[in-house]
XYZ file of C-alpha atoms in Angstrom:
455
model
C -38.651 -45.779 227.469
C -35.511 -43.968 228.605
C -33.716 -47.266 229.176
C -34.691 -48.481 225.703
C -33.433 -45.234 224.153
C -30.214 -45.485 226.148
C -29.768 -49.085 225.021
C -30.371 -48.094 221.411
C -27.778 -45.287 221.694
C -25.180 -47.655 223.161
C -25.889 -50.257 220.489
C -25.561 -47.615 217.780
C -22.231 -46.405 219.184
C -21.024 -50.022 219.503
C -21.972 -50.711 215.903
C -20.129 -47.553 214.817
C -16.993 -48.647 216.675
C -17.153 -52.148 215.208
C -17.661 -50.723 211.718
C -14.696 -48.348 212.123
C -12.548 -51.173 213.490
C -13.422 -53.365 210.502
C -12.443 -50.522 208.194
C -9.077 -50.052 209.941
C -7.155 -52.687 207.915
C -8.444 -51.128 204.689
C -7.492 -47.647 205.881
C -4.065 -48.847 207.017
C -3.394 -50.560 203.689
C -4.329 -47.589 201.509
C -1.616 -46.087 199.352
C -2.024 -42.637 200.897
C -1.671 -44.069 204.397
C 1.544 -45.832 203.376
C 2.867 -42.589 201.934
C 2.130 -40.650 205.125
C 3.705 -43.330 207.317
C 6.763 -43.377 205.051
C 7.168 -39.611 205.260
C 6.944 -39.647 209.068
C 9.394 -42.556 209.374
C 11.968 -40.951 207.094
C 11.569 -37.417 208.457
C 12.078 -38.668 212.016
C 15.218 -40.672 211.161
C 17.749 -37.911 212.002
C 15.873 -37.133 215.227
C 14.313 -40.096 217.008
C 15.075 -43.809 217.102
C 11.728 -44.605 218.724
C 9.536 -42.693 216.264
C 11.387 -44.129 213.278
C 11.088 -47.680 214.630
C 7.342 -47.381 215.233
C 6.437 -45.733 211.950
C 8.743 -47.862 209.810
C 7.022 -50.959 211.224
C 3.581 -49.446 210.505
C 4.810 -48.442 207.044
C 5.805 -52.008 206.175
C 2.598 -53.419 207.679
C 0.543 -51.035 205.542
C 2.137 -52.513 202.417
C 1.337 -56.156 203.286
C -2.343 -56.251 202.189
C -1.456 -55.016 198.685
C 1.362 -57.479 198.062
C 1.119 -60.210 195.440
C 3.568 -62.963 196.321
C 4.631 -63.746 192.765
C 5.521 -60.096 192.167
C 7.353 -59.902 195.489
C 9.470 -62.930 194.584
C 10.152 -61.388 191.178
C 11.295 -58.122 192.794
C 13.560 -59.886 195.285
C 15.507 -61.346 192.379
C 15.655 -58.194 190.295
C 16.593 -55.891 193.172
C 19.246 -58.191 194.721
C 17.298 -57.911 197.978
C 17.752 -61.645 198.430
C 21.273 -61.035 199.729
C 19.946 -58.716 202.444
C 17.321 -61.295 203.431
C 20.069 -63.944 203.460
C 22.068 -61.838 205.924
C 19.042 -61.740 208.229
C 18.512 -65.489 207.828
C 22.166 -66.188 208.666
C 21.816 -64.072 211.809
C 18.757 -66.089 212.873
C 20.360 -69.459 212.133
C 23.603 -68.275 213.750
C 21.869 -68.237 217.129
C 22.000 -72.040 217.074
C 25.780 -72.320 217.406
C 26.341 -69.385 219.788
C 26.301 -71.921 222.613
C 28.361 -69.854 225.065
C 26.027 -66.857 224.787
C 22.701 -66.214 226.512
C 19.567 -66.128 224.401
C 19.119 -62.483 225.335
C 22.470 -61.676 223.732
C 21.672 -63.845 220.704
C 18.371 -62.077 220.051
C 20.098 -58.747 220.588
C 22.507 -59.796 217.845
C 19.636 -60.572 215.465
C 17.960 -57.207 216.045
C 20.280 -55.039 213.842
C 19.628 -57.330 210.854
C 15.839 -57.194 211.148
C 15.692 -54.108 208.928
C 17.135 -56.139 206.024
C 14.029 -58.317 206.069
C 11.983 -55.205 205.283
C 13.866 -54.375 202.074
C 11.730 -56.506 199.697
C 8.541 -54.918 201.034
C 9.944 -51.386 200.798
C 11.130 -52.031 197.240
C 7.631 -53.287 196.432
C 6.173 -50.106 197.919
C 8.503 -47.770 196.022
C 7.847 -49.612 192.769
C 4.099 -49.076 193.164
C 4.073 -45.614 194.757
C 3.854 -42.433 192.708
C 4.941 -40.334 195.694
C 8.493 -41.558 196.228
C 9.712 -38.004 195.846
C 7.847 -37.128 199.040
C 10.217 -39.387 200.956
C 13.283 -37.685 199.485
C 11.926 -34.242 200.312
C 11.002 -35.386 203.822
C 14.562 -36.511 204.543
C 16.141 -33.441 202.951
C 13.746 -31.107 204.770
C 14.322 -32.840 208.095
C 18.099 -32.663 207.677
C 17.831 -28.989 206.692
C 15.999 -28.192 209.940
C 18.657 -30.139 211.843
C 21.320 -28.214 209.911
C 19.840 -24.889 211.020
C 19.722 -26.029 214.655
C 23.290 -27.282 214.391
C 24.518 -23.846 213.350
C 22.457 -22.165 216.084
C 23.728 -24.441 218.866
C 27.288 -24.102 217.566
C 27.165 -20.333 218.049
C 24.947 -20.449 221.165
C 25.973 -23.640 223.029
C 23.520 -22.957 225.860
C 20.687 -23.775 223.454
C 21.901 -27.362 223.047
C 18.938 -29.428 224.363
C 20.947 -31.979 226.362
C 23.981 -31.155 228.456
C 25.791 -34.300 227.297
C 25.592 -33.275 223.646
C 28.344 -31.191 222.176
C 27.606 -27.779 220.605
C 26.486 -28.190 217.016
C 24.856 -31.570 217.680
C 21.249 -30.851 218.773
C 20.171 -34.531 218.803
C 21.660 -38.027 218.606
C 25.405 -37.944 217.878
C 27.920 -36.343 215.548
C 28.527 -39.573 213.584
C 24.879 -39.934 212.521
C 24.642 -36.203 211.860
C 27.751 -36.218 209.658
C 26.443 -39.242 207.743
C 23.129 -37.523 206.991
C 24.604 -34.116 206.128
C 27.252 -35.584 203.825
C 24.668 -37.663 201.967
C 22.379 -34.661 201.424
C 25.265 -32.482 200.214
C 26.559 -35.007 197.693
C 23.209 -36.322 196.427
C 22.232 -32.737 195.555
C 25.158 -32.611 193.111
C 23.175 -34.522 190.465
C 20.093 -32.239 190.286
C 22.369 -29.186 190.487
C 24.394 -30.302 187.470
C 21.289 -31.281 185.481
C 19.574 -27.958 186.174
C 22.683 -26.068 185.072
C 22.856 -28.138 181.870
C 19.209 -27.287 181.157
C 19.854 -23.577 181.689
C 17.711 -23.387 184.836
C 20.382 -21.746 186.943
C 17.800 -19.952 189.084
C 16.706 -23.361 190.410
C 20.224 -24.766 190.695
C 21.616 -21.923 192.812
C 19.426 -22.513 195.924
C 20.301 -26.224 195.860
C 23.979 -25.387 195.406
C 23.827 -22.993 198.356
C 22.166 -25.665 200.523
C 24.797 -28.237 199.558
C 27.595 -25.800 200.417
C 26.029 -25.040 203.815
C 25.894 -28.779 204.589
C 29.584 -29.136 203.686
C 30.476 -25.972 205.607
C 28.826 -27.412 208.707
C 30.983 -30.519 208.392
C 34.065 -28.349 207.942
C 33.582 -25.711 210.627
C 31.092 -27.073 213.179
C 31.350 -30.822 213.784
C 32.759 -33.678 211.745
C 32.990 -37.434 212.142
C 36.522 -38.449 211.252
C 35.175 -41.158 208.969
C 33.675 -38.366 206.850
C 37.223 -37.254 206.030
C 37.419 -40.473 204.003
C 33.964 -40.993 202.519
C 33.109 -37.392 201.534
C 36.093 -37.009 199.135
C 35.388 -40.465 197.687
C 31.699 -39.645 197.157
C 32.575 -36.366 195.430
C 35.194 -38.151 193.300
C 32.596 -40.734 192.233
C 30.220 -37.983 191.144
C 32.903 -36.230 189.115
C 34.142 -39.441 187.507
C 30.661 -40.555 186.441
C 28.843 -37.338 185.631
C 31.321 -34.620 184.651
C 33.093 -34.224 181.282
C 36.741 -35.242 181.529
C 38.127 -31.720 181.069
C 35.781 -30.373 183.745
C 36.482 -33.357 185.999
C 40.238 -32.740 186.105
C 39.660 -29.053 186.756
C 37.232 -29.942 189.540
C 39.857 -32.174 191.178
C 42.431 -29.367 191.161
C 39.882 -26.876 192.498
C 38.726 -29.323 195.196
C 42.291 -29.890 196.386
C 42.845 -26.147 196.580
C 39.542 -25.668 198.395
C 40.266 -28.515 200.820
C 43.657 -27.035 201.661
C 42.138 -23.620 202.256
C 39.392 -25.123 204.406
C 41.949 -26.987 206.503
C 43.895 -23.807 207.258
C 40.680 -21.872 207.959
C 38.993 -24.492 210.150
C 40.341 -25.375 213.620
C 37.695 -28.113 213.717
C 39.126 -29.757 210.601
C 42.685 -29.411 211.879
C 41.825 -30.969 215.230
C 40.021 -33.906 213.658
C 42.842 -34.738 211.242
C 45.680 -34.162 213.710
C 43.991 -36.268 216.375
C 44.097 -39.323 214.124
C 47.881 -39.169 213.742
C 48.416 -38.329 217.410
C 46.228 -41.166 218.680
C 47.813 -43.658 216.300
C 51.307 -42.713 217.484
C 50.218 -43.170 221.110
C 48.880 -46.633 220.298
C 52.206 -47.679 218.822
C 54.319 -46.094 221.561
C 52.462 -47.002 224.723
C 49.270 -48.171 226.353
C 47.271 -44.916 226.358
C 43.544 -45.321 225.756
C 42.503 -43.248 222.728
C 39.706 -43.526 220.185
C 42.000 -44.588 217.344
C 43.929 -46.879 219.682
C 40.753 -48.615 220.829
C 39.664 -49.159 217.247
C 43.012 -50.709 216.311
C 42.887 -52.933 219.392
C 39.345 -54.056 218.545
C 40.462 -54.933 215.016
C 43.508 -56.853 216.230
C 41.438 -58.955 218.618
C 38.639 -59.460 216.072
C 41.072 -60.906 213.538
C 42.102 -63.413 216.193
C 38.456 -64.330 216.851
C 37.884 -64.887 213.122
C 40.886 -67.221 212.927
C 39.357 -69.355 215.667
C 36.160 -69.964 213.628
C 36.760 -68.832 210.027
C 33.872 -70.583 208.252
C 30.747 -70.116 210.386
C 32.011 -67.776 213.113
C 31.184 -67.906 216.807
C 27.461 -67.361 216.396
C 25.013 -64.482 216.644
C 25.594 -62.131 219.575
C 28.948 -63.645 220.525
C 31.101 -60.526 220.053
C 30.729 -59.104 223.568
C 31.434 -62.485 225.157
C 34.613 -62.913 223.097
C 35.936 -59.475 224.050
C 35.070 -60.031 227.713
C 36.940 -63.318 227.691
C 39.979 -61.800 225.958
C 40.092 -58.944 228.514
C 40.511 -61.213 231.533
C 43.764 -60.435 233.330
C 44.590 -57.548 230.955
C 45.247 -53.872 231.699
C 44.984 -50.663 229.668
C 43.790 -51.155 226.103
C 43.769 -54.910 226.485
C 41.150 -54.673 229.241
C 38.658 -52.756 227.077
C 35.620 -54.698 225.846
C 32.879 -53.939 223.341
C 30.052 -55.596 221.418
C 30.940 -53.822 218.163
C 34.440 -54.063 216.613
C 33.881 -50.891 214.560
C 34.292 -52.587 211.204
C 31.384 -54.095 209.287
C 33.340 -56.980 207.781
C 34.842 -57.964 211.134
C 31.482 -57.630 212.875
C 30.002 -60.096 210.386
C 33.033 -62.411 210.251
C 33.344 -62.770 214.035
C 29.728 -63.945 214.296
C 29.140 -65.795 211.000
C 32.540 -66.292 209.423
C 33.077 -66.659 205.701
C 29.407 -67.464 205.106
C 28.311 -64.103 206.503
C 30.988 -62.192 204.595
C 29.909 -63.792 201.305
C 26.337 -62.598 201.925
C 27.533 -59.112 202.928
C 29.837 -58.577 199.942
C 27.300 -60.103 197.550
C 24.728 -57.579 198.761
C 27.065 -54.627 198.307
C 28.291 -55.771 194.871
C 24.786 -56.679 193.744
C 23.416 -53.276 194.681
C 26.332 -51.439 193.044
C 25.700 -53.376 189.821
C 21.978 -52.589 190.003
C 22.661 -48.859 190.077
C 24.784 -48.648 186.959
C 23.328 -46.238 184.444
C 22.234 -42.650 184.017
C 19.563 -40.807 185.946
C 18.840 -39.592 189.438
C 17.766 -42.883 191.003
C 20.852 -44.838 189.864
C 22.951 -41.980 191.252
C 21.070 -41.994 194.568
C 21.354 -45.748 195.028
C 24.993 -45.895 193.983
C 26.142 -43.112 196.294
C 24.209 -44.555 199.270
C 26.036 -47.859 198.778
C 29.415 -46.155 198.305
C 29.003 -44.138 201.499
C 28.018 -47.233 203.442
C 30.856 -49.382 202.102
C 33.519 -46.757 202.848
C 32.178 -45.795 206.281
C 31.853 -49.491 207.157
C 35.635 -49.768 207.024
C 35.691 -47.867 210.316
C 32.250 -48.623 211.776
C 29.603 -51.340 211.673
C 27.270 -48.953 209.902
C 24.857 -51.499 208.484
C 24.110 -52.564 212.048
C 23.972 -49.012 213.452
C 20.522 -47.449 213.502
C 20.689 -44.273 211.403
C 23.308 -45.352 208.804
C 21.675 -48.777 208.535
C 18.232 -47.326 207.878
C 19.692 -44.816 205.419
C 21.066 -47.786 203.485
C 17.844 -49.815 203.630
C 15.537 -46.936 202.665
C 17.902 -45.343 200.131
C 18.633 -48.594 198.310
C 14.978 -49.686 198.419
C 13.784 -46.356 197.039
C 16.312 -46.297 194.214
C 15.786 -49.970 193.344
C 11.996 -49.684 193.357
C 11.943 -46.634 191.103
C 14.519 -48.075 188.679
C 12.547 -51.318 188.343
C 9.329 -49.350 187.840
C 10.925 -47.224 185.121
C 12.391 -50.296 183.422
C 9.002 -52.018 183.523
C 7.372 -48.965 181.963
C 9.982 -48.889 179.196
C 9.533 -52.613 178.589
C 5.763 -52.122 178.507
C 6.052 -49.341 175.943
C 8.397 -51.452 173.828
C 6.026 -54.410 174.012
C 3.098 -52.154 173.147
C 4.945 -50.770 170.117
C 5.887 -54.275 168.941
C 2.281 -55.409 169.317
C 1.030 -52.394 167.348
C 3.591 -53.046 164.597
C 2.608 -56.710 164.398
C -1.098 -55.855 164.261
C -0.413 -53.276 161.564
C 1.515 -55.787 159.475
C -1.269 -58.349 159.827
C -3.829 -55.777 158.706
C -1.648 -54.769 155.750
C -1.225 -58.380 154.623
C -4.928 -59.189 154.980
C -5.991 -56.100 153.026
C -3.522 -56.480 150.158
C -3.084 -60.223 149.785
C -5.978 -60.431 147.333
C -4.732 -57.546 145.181
C -1.368 -59.029 144.297
C 0.541 -56.445 146.293
C 1.790 -59.105 148.702
C 1.728 -62.877 148.221
C -1.384 -64.543 149.611
């Protein structure tokens, strides 16, 4: 009797496990599950490469069961995501002519483009989801926590978690941190201006204060030198598109005055700007190894690599091999090698030539054209693309983890919401036209026999 009862208990537990396992795909594919996975993936982006990778993959997988292929194909065309997918496809096909490179290196070269394949599915998700704002708040909240820790570790360096990290950079690196902080500061400009226009100053002031604290951190704590270029351009774009002309010109004058004052008040800003000129002069005068000098040397060599194979490039994952080969017998700067030439266009051109550059520029231009118009989501998408294009002059930011994912998620979110809003507007217009047509038919049918309208 006891053995039968024990067997029954085991069978019941086994049935429960099987039932729960069969429900797992349904649970994973639910909208709420996708939203939670999205929030975790985005919130972890400034902090952890591993967590973001795992949850972004689960996020995309959770969208698969709800996808209708005809709608997905329709969205790929409308969102210009086809160019991003093309860049991934070129990277995969490019492994075939990288004959001097190991397959390990070729697959490593494909890896940074894998995120582009996810864009159509993320756009599909954001078009269907009613909780896209959660993702924005998750990223802003996560960056705000990182901002607080950055200030704390700047004033108390002993609290920096890892000895190799500099004060003010609690996790990852100062380039990723600057990219995230600058984006938060500038994106907030749109809701701040709209709230002020609507007379809701009490809501605008906290956002304005947060934006200023982000910018102050860049000015006084730690700053990627690339931010010296893209932050002014991003602010200029906002003023040119969203401020009245009289206010825009005044804002430019005030910004120049403020920037000058900040430079005199911030040793951090002075050091970052002066180091560029100093390192460049050393590159021209001698063979000293400096950050700016290395970048210029990488660019010079990369241009030579592109000339060797201008149409299709040297193949996926070939960059390291080319630099290693060029460094043979060299000393100083000439002996330095790298797998990343620190310029997005050159990184693409070295591996895939003109074909890759056409796909890259088509993606950027297509996304910029998609985000023309008024509203928060066009502003978000446009400024994400602008930041990426400008920063990619000095880094391969589409292929770097944090900036690349910022681009993929930011563009997908903005594109999905814009398409959803356009579809709603088109649906309302179609509904109104249908109602008008039905009303006219009813009017004609009722009055045709009374001589009011011809029968």
